[in-house]
Amino acid sequence: MTQESNGASAADRKVLHPFVLWGQKDQNLYLTVQLQGVTDPIINLDEGRLTFFAKGYGCHGNNVYQFEIDLYLPVQRKLSSWKVKEKCVEFHLMKESSEIWPRLTSAKQREPWIKVNFDHMQFSDDSEQEEPPFPKWDSDDSPAPSSRRRRDDDRIRDAVSKDMDKFFAVFRSPLKLYLFLYNMFQWVGFCYVFHVSLYSYLRAGSKAQRQEAFASIRPQLCMLQLAASLEILNAALGWVRSGVLATGMQVFGRGMILFMLVLPYEELQRMEPVFWLAVTWSAVEVVRYPYYILVVLGQESSLVTWLRYTMWIPLYPLGFVLEGLVMLAALPRVMEERWYSVELPNKFNMSFDFSLFLRVYMVGFLVGAYALMSHMYAQRKKKFGANPRSQFSRWGLLPFLSGRNQRRALGLDSGDGAGGRVQQKKAK
């Protein structure tokens, strides 16, 4: 039922800045680079400069990130250290004195990807106040409202420009264009099948009319399933990261049920399991293909990703049960009419009993269903972690629907930054 991601080449990805949180206490300087799954890190620390280059998952998805920071004052390189963790990279730098730094960088210009970590921040008047004060803008640095608006507009235009560049890059690559059009064709087709099938079923006034609901989407479903055969070719040529054997078995399983069992028998087409099997197949693909489209475009949506790795939990078991019911219903007719069977004698001197093959296939079908469910569970665990609930706010629905993720990606919402806390304090 699944294919692996129709991925774009990593060479097309651009180098971006990760979010960096910084704090200080006495002579200690703390930096946290917000990157997950960091690989191939290249880190250089001089007395007054820190450079960072690595691959990982950050605010712009799985990409290559880098930065170069000229520190406010020199640090002691021999006493400084860093550690690559699963969800971030942590730096512990030792300053030459206990002087409190007003900022991290030597330049007064504020970088949007550098944030204050209030959990590790000491200010010059901490000893005189019960709670840490909020950092104040220097008179020379404080931007006017019009400047802030221009800065935000520039960030929005820059983000839109990058997204458009990724989109039009698809049309400059024949392979990406083909994968984009194929996935889009399949998604639009299965959206049509899903909508028309349910509409025809709900509109039917009698049981006899409901039994004809499958006929309303039969040609379209056959066309989409024939087009799905291209997925085997895509995997065989290495255009997508899918196994040829797994993809071939999945496409063959659906094709056998649809073309060899359902279409030749009018009685089966009027059965409820056949209709709901078509609806289930369509529901799976309506969720799956948008994910592949975004991968080809080099984009990622937290909502689409969450649906891709969650909706299979109810839909796959339901699809397996319905496929089993359809095969059980077709087995007596196959045994009686001997369709697709080869009898002796013949010029090849061989025989083939399709009914026996179908019974053996049904036993193997149970093993394959278990293997596929285990594979999908492992993929979901790899994507969301061992505890998906703890990752819900990072991936999921509520931040997506509120638009907070989009604003943070543009740097307009600092979240834990100074601006957000100042606004909360003023509200109180």
PDB file of N, CA and C in Angstrom, residues 121-205:
ATOM      1  N   MET A 121      20.923  32.677  31.705  1.00  0.00           N
ATOM      2  CA  MET A 121      21.266  34.072  31.449  1.00  0.00           C
ATOM      3  C   MET A 121      21.433  34.809  32.770  1.00  0.00           C
ATOM      4  N   GLN A 122      22.542  35.506  32.899  1.00  0.00           N
ATOM      5  CA  GLN A 122      22.813  36.360  34.051  1.00  0.00           C
ATOM      6  C   GLN A 122      22.999  37.782  33.557  1.00  0.00           C
ATOM      7  N   PHE A 123      22.341  38.725  34.229  1.00  0.00           N
ATOM      8  CA  PHE A 123      22.456  40.130  33.858  1.00  0.00           C
ATOM      9  C   PHE A 123      23.274  40.872  34.917  1.00  0.00           C
ATOM     10  N   SER A 124      23.671  42.058  34.581  1.00  0.00           N
ATOM     11  CA  SER A 124      24.594  42.787  35.447  1.00  0.00           C
ATOM     12  C   SER A 124      23.995  43.127  36.795  1.00  0.00           C
ATOM     13  N   ASP A 125      22.678  43.211  36.924  1.00  0.00           N
ATOM     14  CA  ASP A 125      22.053  43.597  38.190  1.00  0.00           C
ATOM     15  C   ASP A 125      21.246  42.454  38.765  1.00  0.00           C
ATOM     16  N   ASP A 126      21.654  41.173  38.511  1.00  0.00           N
ATOM     17  CA  ASP A 126      20.918  40.035  39.047  1.00  0.00           C
ATOM     18  C   ASP A 126      20.879  40.035  40.562  1.00  0.00           C
ATOM     19  N   SER A 127      21.970  40.493  41.205  1.00  0.00           N
ATOM     20  CA  SER A 127      22.032  40.433  42.662  1.00  0.00           C
ATOM     21  C   SER A 127      21.087  41.406  43.323  1.00  0.00           C
ATOM     22  N   GLU A 128      20.577  42.387  42.617  1.00  0.00           N
ATOM     23  CA  GLU A 128      19.728  43.406  43.214  1.00  0.00           C
ATOM     24  C   GLU A 128      18.252  43.171  42.933  1.00  0.00           C
ATOM     25  N   GLN A 129      17.903  42.132  42.123  1.00  0.00           N
ATOM     26  CA  GLN A 129      16.515  41.914  41.768  1.00  0.00           C
ATOM     27  C   GLN A 129      16.137  40.485  42.103  1.00  0.00           C
ATOM     28  N   GLU A 130      14.883  40.281  42.462  1.00  0.00           N
ATOM     29  CA  GLU A 130      14.393  38.970  42.813  1.00  0.00           C
ATOM     30  C   GLU A 130      14.257  38.084  41.594  1.00  0.00           C
ATOM     31  N   GLU A 131      14.001  38.629  40.438  1.00  0.00           N
ATOM     32  CA  GLU A 131      13.875  37.843  39.213  1.00  0.00           C
ATOM     33  C   GLU A 131      14.671  38.521  38.101  1.00  0.00           C
ATOM     34  N   PRO A 132      15.156  37.763  37.145  1.00  0.00           N
ATOM     35  CA  PRO A 132      15.989  38.367  36.091  1.00  0.00           C
ATOM     36  C   PRO A 132      15.231  39.427  35.325  1.00  0.00           C
ATOM     37  N   PRO A 133      15.864  40.554  35.081  1.00  0.00           N
ATOM     38  CA  PRO A 133      15.207  41.592  34.284  1.00  0.00           C
ATOM     39  C   PRO A 133      15.213  41.205  32.823  1.00  0.00           C
ATOM     40  N   PHE A 134      14.423  41.915  32.067  1.00  0.00           N
ATOM     41  CA  PHE A 134      14.393  41.686  30.630  1.00  0.00           C
ATOM     42  C   PHE A 134      15.421  42.590  29.964  1.00  0.00           C
ATOM     43  N   PRO A 135      16.126  42.070  28.971  1.00  0.00           N
ATOM     44  CA  PRO A 135      17.164  42.898  28.327  1.00  0.00           C
ATOM     45  C   PRO A 135      16.555  44.117  27.672  1.00  0.00           C
ATOM     46  N   LYS A 136      17.258  45.226  27.823  1.00  0.00           N
ATOM     47  CA  LYS A 136      16.766  46.481  27.270  1.00  0.00           C
ATOM     48  C   LYS A 136      17.535  46.805  26.004  1.00  0.00           C
ATOM     49  N   TRP A 137      16.850  47.441  25.114  1.00  0.00           N
ATOM     50  CA  TRP A 137      17.508  47.869  23.875  1.00  0.00           C
ATOM     51  C   TRP A 137      18.397  49.071  24.168  1.00  0.00           C
ATOM     52  N   ASP A 138      19.626  49.024  23.664  1.00  0.00           N
ATOM     53  CA  ASP A 138      20.465  50.215  23.745  1.00  0.00           C
ATOM     54  C   ASP A 138      19.867  51.298  22.872  1.00  0.00           C
ATOM     55  N   SER A 139      20.124  52.499  23.233  1.00  0.00           N
ATOM     56  CA  SER A 139      19.536  53.611  22.480  1.00  0.00           C
ATOM     57  C   SER A 139      20.000  53.599  21.033  1.00  0.00           C
ATOM     58  N   ASP A 140      21.241  53.115  20.813  1.00  0.00           N
ATOM     59  CA  ASP A 140      21.741  53.090  19.445  1.00  0.00           C
ATOM     60  C   ASP A 140      21.157  51.935  18.649  1.00  0.00           C
ATOM     61  N   ASP A 141      20.726  50.865  19.366  1.00  0.00           N
ATOM     62  CA  ASP A 141      20.273  49.655  18.687  1.00  0.00           C
ATOM     63  C   ASP A 141      18.768  49.584  18.525  1.00  0.00           C
ATOM     64  N   SER A 142      18.044  50.355  19.313  1.00  0.00           N
ATOM     65  CA  SER A 142      16.592  50.207  19.336  1.00  0.00           C
ATOM     66  C   SER A 142      15.981  50.593  17.993  1.00  0.00           C
ATOM     67  N   PRO A 143      15.359  49.643  17.309  1.00  0.00           N
ATOM     68  CA  PRO A 143      14.796  49.980  15.997  1.00  0.00           C
ATOM     69  C   PRO A 143      13.458  50.675  16.132  1.00  0.00           C
ATOM     70  N   ALA A 144      13.195  51.592  15.261  1.00  0.00           N
ATOM     71  CA  ALA A 144      11.904  52.273  15.246  1.00  0.00           C
ATOM     72  C   ALA A 144      10.831  51.320  14.727  1.00  0.00           C
ATOM     73  N   PRO A 145       9.538  51.582  15.053  1.00  0.00           N
ATOM     74  CA  PRO A 145       8.474  50.700  14.551  1.00  0.00           C
ATOM     75  C   PRO A 145       8.509  50.530  13.037  1.00  0.00           C
ATOM     76  N   SER A 146       8.807  51.621  12.323  1.00  0.00           N
ATOM     77  CA  SER A 146       8.856  51.506  10.864  1.00  0.00           C
ATOM     78  C   SER A 146      10.000  50.588  10.421  1.00  0.00           C
ATOM     79  N   SER A 147      11.139  50.628  11.141  1.00  0.00           N
ATOM     80  CA  SER A 147      12.260  49.753  10.812  1.00  0.00           C
ATOM     81  C   SER A 147      11.907  48.294  11.068  1.00  0.00           C
ATOM     82  N   ARG A 148      11.194  48.031  12.181  1.00  0.00           N
ATOM     83  CA  ARG A 148      10.792  46.664  12.475  1.00  0.00           C
ATOM     84  C   ARG A 148       9.844  46.143  11.415  1.00  0.00           C
ATOM     85  N   ARG A 149       8.924  46.994  10.969  1.00  0.00           N
ATOM     86  CA  ARG A 149       7.994  46.567   9.929  1.00  0.00           C
ATOM     87  C   ARG A 149       8.738  46.258   8.637  1.00  0.00           C
ATOM     88  N   ARG A 150       9.711  47.106   8.272  1.00  0.00           N
ATOM     89  CA  ARG A 150      10.490  46.843   7.059  1.00  0.00           C
ATOM     90  C   ARG A 150      11.288  45.550   7.189  1.00  0.00           C
ATOM     91  N   ARG A 151      11.857  45.321   8.386  1.00  0.00           N
ATOM     92  CA  ARG A 151      12.614  44.097   8.612  1.00  0.00           C
ATOM     93  C   ARG A 151      11.716  42.873   8.467  1.00  0.00           C
ATOM     94  N   ASP A 152      10.503  42.930   9.061  1.00  0.00           N
ATOM     95  CA  ASP A 152       9.572  41.799   8.953  1.00  0.00           C
ATOM     96  C   ASP A 152       9.134  41.587   7.508  1.00  0.00           C
ATOM     97  N   ASP A 153       8.890  42.683   6.793  1.00  0.00           N
ATOM     98  CA  ASP A 153       8.501  42.551   5.382  1.00  0.00           C
ATOM     99  C   ASP A 153       9.627  41.920   4.560  1.00  0.00           C
ATOM    100  N   ASP A 154      10.861  42.311   4.862  1.00  0.00           N
ATOM    101  CA  ASP A 154      11.995  41.729   4.137  1.00  0.00           C
ATOM    102  C   ASP A 154      12.109  40.233   4.402  1.00  0.00           C
ATOM    103  N   ARG A 155      11.879  39.832   5.643  1.00  0.00           N
ATOM    104  CA  ARG A 155      11.949  38.402   5.971  1.00  0.00           C
ATOM    105  C   ARG A 155      10.854  37.620   5.249  1.00  0.00           C
ATOM    106  N   ILE A 156       9.663  38.185   5.207  1.00  0.00           N
ATOM    107  CA  ILE A 156       8.558  37.503   4.530  1.00  0.00           C
ATOM    108  C   ILE A 156       8.858  37.364   3.044  1.00  0.00           C
ATOM    109  N   ARG A 157       9.337  38.458   2.433  1.00  0.00           N
ATOM    110  CA  ARG A 157       9.666  38.392   1.003  1.00  0.00           C
ATOM    111  C   ARG A 157      10.785  37.391   0.737  1.00  0.00           C
ATOM    112  N   ASP A 158      11.774  37.340   1.644  1.00  0.00           N
ATOM    113  CA  ASP A 158      12.872  36.399   1.469  1.00  0.00           C
ATOM    114  C   ASP A 158      12.382  34.958   1.573  1.00  0.00           C
ATOM    115  N   ALA A 159      11.493  34.686   2.549  1.00  0.00           N
ATOM    116  CA  ALA A 159      10.962  33.327   2.700  1.00  0.00           C
ATOM    117  C   ALA A 159      10.120  32.931   1.498  1.00  0.00           C
ATOM    118  N   VAL A 160       9.283  33.847   1.010  1.00  0.00           N
ATOM    119  CA  VAL A 160       8.462  33.552  -0.162  1.00  0.00           C
ATOM    120  C   VAL A 160       9.336  33.327  -1.386  1.00  0.00           C
ATOM    121  N   SER A 161      10.396  34.132  -1.512  1.00  0.00           N
ATOM    122  CA  SER A 161      11.301  33.972  -2.655  1.00  0.00           C
ATOM    123  C   SER A 161      11.985  32.615  -2.635  1.00  0.00           C
ATOM    124  N   LYS A 162      12.412  32.161  -1.447  1.00  0.00           N
ATOM    125  CA  LYS A 162      13.057  30.849  -1.358  1.00  0.00           C
ATOM    126  C   LYS A 162      12.086  29.737  -1.709  1.00  0.00           C
ATOM    127  N   ASP A 163      10.821  29.850  -1.230  1.00  0.00           N
ATOM    128  CA  ASP A 163       9.824  28.832  -1.554  1.00  0.00           C
ATOM    129  C   ASP A 163       9.541  28.798  -3.047  1.00  0.00           C
ATOM    130  N   MET A 164       9.463  29.960  -3.676  1.00  0.00           N
ATOM    131  CA  MET A 164       9.205  29.993  -5.112  1.00  0.00           C
ATOM    132  C   MET A 164      10.384  29.417  -5.896  1.00  0.00           C
ATOM    133  N   ASP A 165      11.616  29.668  -5.403  1.00  0.00           N
ATOM    134  CA  ASP A 165      12.779  29.094  -6.076  1.00  0.00           C
ATOM    135  C   ASP A 165      12.738  27.579  -6.035  1.00  0.00           C
ATOM    136  N   LYS A 166      12.358  27.012  -4.880  1.00  0.00           N
ATOM    137  CA  LYS A 166      12.247  25.555  -4.777  1.00  0.00           C
ATOM    138  C   LYS A 166      11.158  25.019  -5.688  1.00  0.00           C
ATOM    139  N   PHE A 167      10.046  25.769  -5.795  1.00  0.00           N
ATOM    140  CA  PHE A 167       8.942  25.302  -6.628  1.00  0.00           C
ATOM    141  C   PHE A 167       9.335  25.290  -8.105  1.00  0.00           C
ATOM    142  N   PHE A 168       9.932  26.382  -8.582  1.00  0.00           N
ATOM    143  CA  PHE A 168      10.281  26.460 -10.004  1.00  0.00           C
ATOM    144  C   PHE A 168      11.484  25.581 -10.344  1.00  0.00           C
ATOM    145  N   ALA A 169      12.260  25.167  -9.320  1.00  0.00           N
ATOM    146  CA  ALA A 169      13.350  24.232  -9.578  1.00  0.00           C
ATOM    147  C   ALA A 169      12.821  22.898 -10.081  1.00  0.00           C
ATOM    148  N   VAL A 170      11.570  22.574  -9.715  1.00  0.00           N
ATOM    149  CA  VAL A 170      10.950  21.335 -10.183  1.00  0.00           C
ATOM    150  C   VAL A 170      10.832  21.329 -11.700  1.00  0.00           C
ATOM    151  N   PHE A 171      10.503  22.462 -12.283  1.00  0.00           N
ATOM    152  CA  PHE A 171      10.277  22.535 -13.732  1.00  0.00           C
ATOM    153  C   PHE A 171      11.585  22.571 -14.516  1.00  0.00           C
ATOM    154  N   ARG A 172      12.718  22.770 -13.818  1.00  0.00           N
ATOM    155  CA  ARG A 172      14.007  22.742 -14.500  1.00  0.00           C
ATOM    156  C   ARG A 172      14.632  21.350 -14.493  1.00  0.00           C
ATOM    157  N   SER A 173      14.050  20.441 -13.726  1.00  0.00           N
ATOM    158  CA  SER A 173      14.544  19.068 -13.668  1.00  0.00           C
ATOM    159  C   SER A 173      13.487  18.135 -14.251  1.00  0.00           C
ATOM    160  N   PRO A 174      13.781  17.437 -15.356  1.00  0.00           N
ATOM    161  CA  PRO A 174      12.779  16.523 -15.940  1.00  0.00           C
ATOM    162  C   PRO A 174      12.321  15.444 -14.969  1.00  0.00           C
ATOM    163  N   LEU A 175      13.239  14.909 -14.156  1.00  0.00           N
ATOM    164  CA  LEU A 175      12.857  13.857 -13.215  1.00  0.00           C
ATOM    165  C   LEU A 175      11.921  14.392 -12.144  1.00  0.00           C
ATOM    166  N   LYS A 176      12.247  15.566 -11.586  1.00  0.00           N
ATOM    167  CA  LYS A 176      11.375  16.155 -10.575  1.00  0.00           C
ATOM    168  C   LYS A 176      10.014  16.514 -11.159  1.00  0.00           C
ATOM    169  N   LEU A 177      10.021  17.004 -12.388  1.00  0.00           N
ATOM    170  CA  LEU A 177       8.761  17.359 -13.024  1.00  0.00           C
ATOM    171  C   LEU A 177       7.893  16.120 -13.227  1.00  0.00           C
ATOM    172  N   TYR A 178       8.516  15.027 -13.658  1.00  0.00           N
ATOM    173  CA  TYR A 178       7.773  13.783 -13.841  1.00  0.00           C
ATOM    174  C   TYR A 178       7.194  13.280 -12.512  1.00  0.00           C
ATOM    175  N   LEU A 179       8.024  13.261 -11.449  1.00  0.00           N
ATOM    176  CA  LEU A 179       7.532  12.793 -10.147  1.00  0.00           C
ATOM    177  C   LEU A 179       6.438  13.704  -9.609  1.00  0.00           C
ATOM    178  N   PHE A 180       6.591  15.016  -9.822  1.00  0.00           N
ATOM    179  CA  PHE A 180       5.566  15.958  -9.368  1.00  0.00           C
ATOM    180  C   PHE A 180       4.240  15.713 -10.094  1.00  0.00           C
ATOM    181  N   LEU A 181       4.292  15.587 -11.423  1.00  0.00           N
ATOM    182  CA  LEU A 181       3.067  15.381 -12.194  1.00  0.00           C
ATOM    183  C   LEU A 181       2.435  14.021 -11.878  1.00  0.00           C
ATOM    184  N   TYR A 182       3.264  12.995 -11.709  1.00  0.00           N
ATOM    185  CA  TYR A 182       2.710  11.671 -11.387  1.00  0.00           C
ATOM    186  C   TYR A 182       1.998  11.689 -10.047  1.00  0.00           C
ATOM    187  N   ASN A 183       2.652  12.217  -9.013  1.00  0.00           N
ATOM    188  CA  ASN A 183       2.032  12.257  -7.689  1.00  0.00           C
ATOM    189  C   ASN A 183       0.796  13.149  -7.678  1.00  0.00           C
ATOM    190  N   MET A 184       0.848  14.261  -8.407  1.00  0.00           N
ATOM    191  CA  MET A 184      -0.312  15.142  -8.474  1.00  0.00           C
ATOM    192  C   MET A 184      -1.477  14.454  -9.180  1.00  0.00           C
ATOM    193  N   PHE A 185      -1.192  13.744 -10.278  1.00  0.00           N
ATOM    194  CA  PHE A 185      -2.240  13.011 -11.002  1.00  0.00           C
ATOM    195  C   PHE A 185      -2.900  11.971 -10.098  1.00  0.00           C
ATOM    196  N   GLN A 186      -2.097  11.211  -9.373  1.00  0.00           N
ATOM    197  CA  GLN A 186      -2.648  10.183  -8.487  1.00  0.00           C
ATOM    198  C   GLN A 186      -3.461  10.807  -7.357  1.00  0.00           C
ATOM    199  N   TRP A 187      -2.968  11.918  -6.811  1.00  0.00           N
ATOM    200  CA  TRP A 187      -3.688  12.540  -5.699  1.00  0.00           C
ATOM    201  C   TRP A 187      -5.036  13.093  -6.147  1.00  0.00           C
ATOM    202  N   VAL A 188      -5.055  13.817  -7.272  1.00  0.00           N
ATOM    203  CA  VAL A 188      -6.319  14.365  -7.775  1.00  0.00           C
ATOM    204  C   VAL A 188      -7.281  13.225  -8.123  1.00  0.00           C
ATOM    205  N   GLY A 189      -6.761  12.156  -8.726  1.00  0.00           N
ATOM    206  CA  GLY A 189      -7.617  11.041  -9.083  1.00  0.00           C
ATOM    207  C   GLY A 189      -8.236  10.358  -7.880  1.00  0.00           C
ATOM    208  N   PHE A 190      -7.456  10.103  -6.861  1.00  0.00           N
ATOM    209  CA  PHE A 190      -8.000   9.437  -5.679  1.00  0.00           C
ATOM    210  C   PHE A 190      -8.900  10.377  -4.873  1.00  0.00           C
ATOM    211  N   CYS A 191      -8.647  11.678  -4.916  1.00  0.00           N
ATOM    212  CA  CYS A 191      -9.597  12.619  -4.303  1.00  0.00           C
ATOM    213  C   CYS A 191     -10.958  12.520  -4.997  1.00  0.00           C
ATOM    214  N   TYR A 192     -10.935  12.428  -6.316  1.00  0.00           N
ATOM    215  CA  TYR A 192     -12.186  12.288  -7.069  1.00  0.00           C
ATOM    216  C   TYR A 192     -12.895  10.979  -6.714  1.00  0.00           C
ATOM    217  N   VAL A 193     -12.150   9.881  -6.681  1.00  0.00           N
ATOM    218  CA  VAL A 193     -12.756   8.580  -6.352  1.00  0.00           C
ATOM    219  C   VAL A 193     -13.342   8.601  -4.948  1.00  0.00           C
ATOM    220  N   PHE A 194     -12.607   9.165  -3.997  1.00  0.00           N
ATOM    221  CA  PHE A 194     -13.084   9.213  -2.612  1.00  0.00           C
ATOM    222  C   PHE A 194     -14.362  10.036  -2.497  1.00  0.00           C
ATOM    223  N   HIS A 195     -14.385  11.192  -3.148  1.00  0.00           N
ATOM    224  CA  HIS A 195     -15.553  12.070  -3.057  1.00  0.00           C
ATOM    225  C   HIS A 195     -16.765  11.472  -3.766  1.00  0.00           C
ATOM    226  N   VAL A 196     -16.577  11.009  -4.999  1.00  0.00           N
ATOM    227  CA  VAL A 196     -17.708  10.513  -5.787  1.00  0.00           C
ATOM    228  C   VAL A 196     -18.277   9.234  -5.180  1.00  0.00           C
ATOM    229  N   SER A 197     -17.415   8.364  -4.678  1.00  0.00           N
ATOM    230  CA  SER A 197     -17.911   7.112  -4.107  1.00  0.00           C
ATOM    231  C   SER A 197     -18.779   7.366  -2.876  1.00  0.00           C
ATOM    232  N   LEU A 198     -18.316   8.210  -1.987  1.00  0.00           N
ATOM    233  CA  LEU A 198     -19.122   8.508  -0.796  1.00  0.00           C
ATOM    234  C   LEU A 198     -20.390   9.271  -1.156  1.00  0.00           C
ATOM    235  N   TYR A 199     -20.294  10.204  -2.111  1.00  0.00           N
ATOM    236  CA  TYR A 199     -21.467  10.959  -2.524  1.00  0.00           C
ATOM    237  C   TYR A 199     -22.522  10.036  -3.142  1.00  0.00           C
ATOM    238  N   SER A 200     -22.097   9.112  -3.993  1.00  0.00           N
ATOM    239  CA  SER A 200     -23.036   8.188  -4.621  1.00  0.00           C
ATOM    240  C   SER A 200     -23.679   7.260  -3.592  1.00  0.00           C
ATOM    241  N   TYR A 201     -22.878   6.843  -2.626  1.00  0.00           N
ATOM    242  CA  TYR A 201     -23.405   5.925  -1.602  1.00  0.00           C
ATOM    243  C   TYR A 201     -24.412   6.629  -0.697  1.00  0.00           C
ATOM    244  N   LEU A 202     -24.085   7.840  -0.263  1.00  0.00           N
ATOM    245  CA  LEU A 202     -24.983   8.560   0.644  1.00  0.00           C
ATOM    246  C   LEU A 202     -26.238   9.064  -0.070  1.00  0.00           C
ATOM    247  N   ARG A 203     -26.107   9.327  -1.349  1.00  0.00           N
ATOM    248  CA  ARG A 203     -27.260   9.831  -2.096  1.00  0.00           C
ATOM    249  C   ARG A 203     -28.235   8.709  -2.447  1.00  0.00           C
ATOM    250  N   ALA A 204     -27.757   7.469  -2.499  1.00  0.00           N
ATOM    251  CA  ALA A 204     -28.610   6.337  -2.878  1.00  0.00           C
ATOM    252  C   ALA A 204     -29.743   6.179  -1.866  1.00  0.00           C
ATOM    253  N   GLY A 205     -30.923   5.989  -2.376  1.00  0.00           N
ATOM    254  CA  GLY A 205     -32.080   5.872  -1.491  1.00  0.00           C
ATOM    255  C   GLY A 205     -32.438   4.455  -1.110  1.00  0.00           C
TER     256      GLY A 205
END
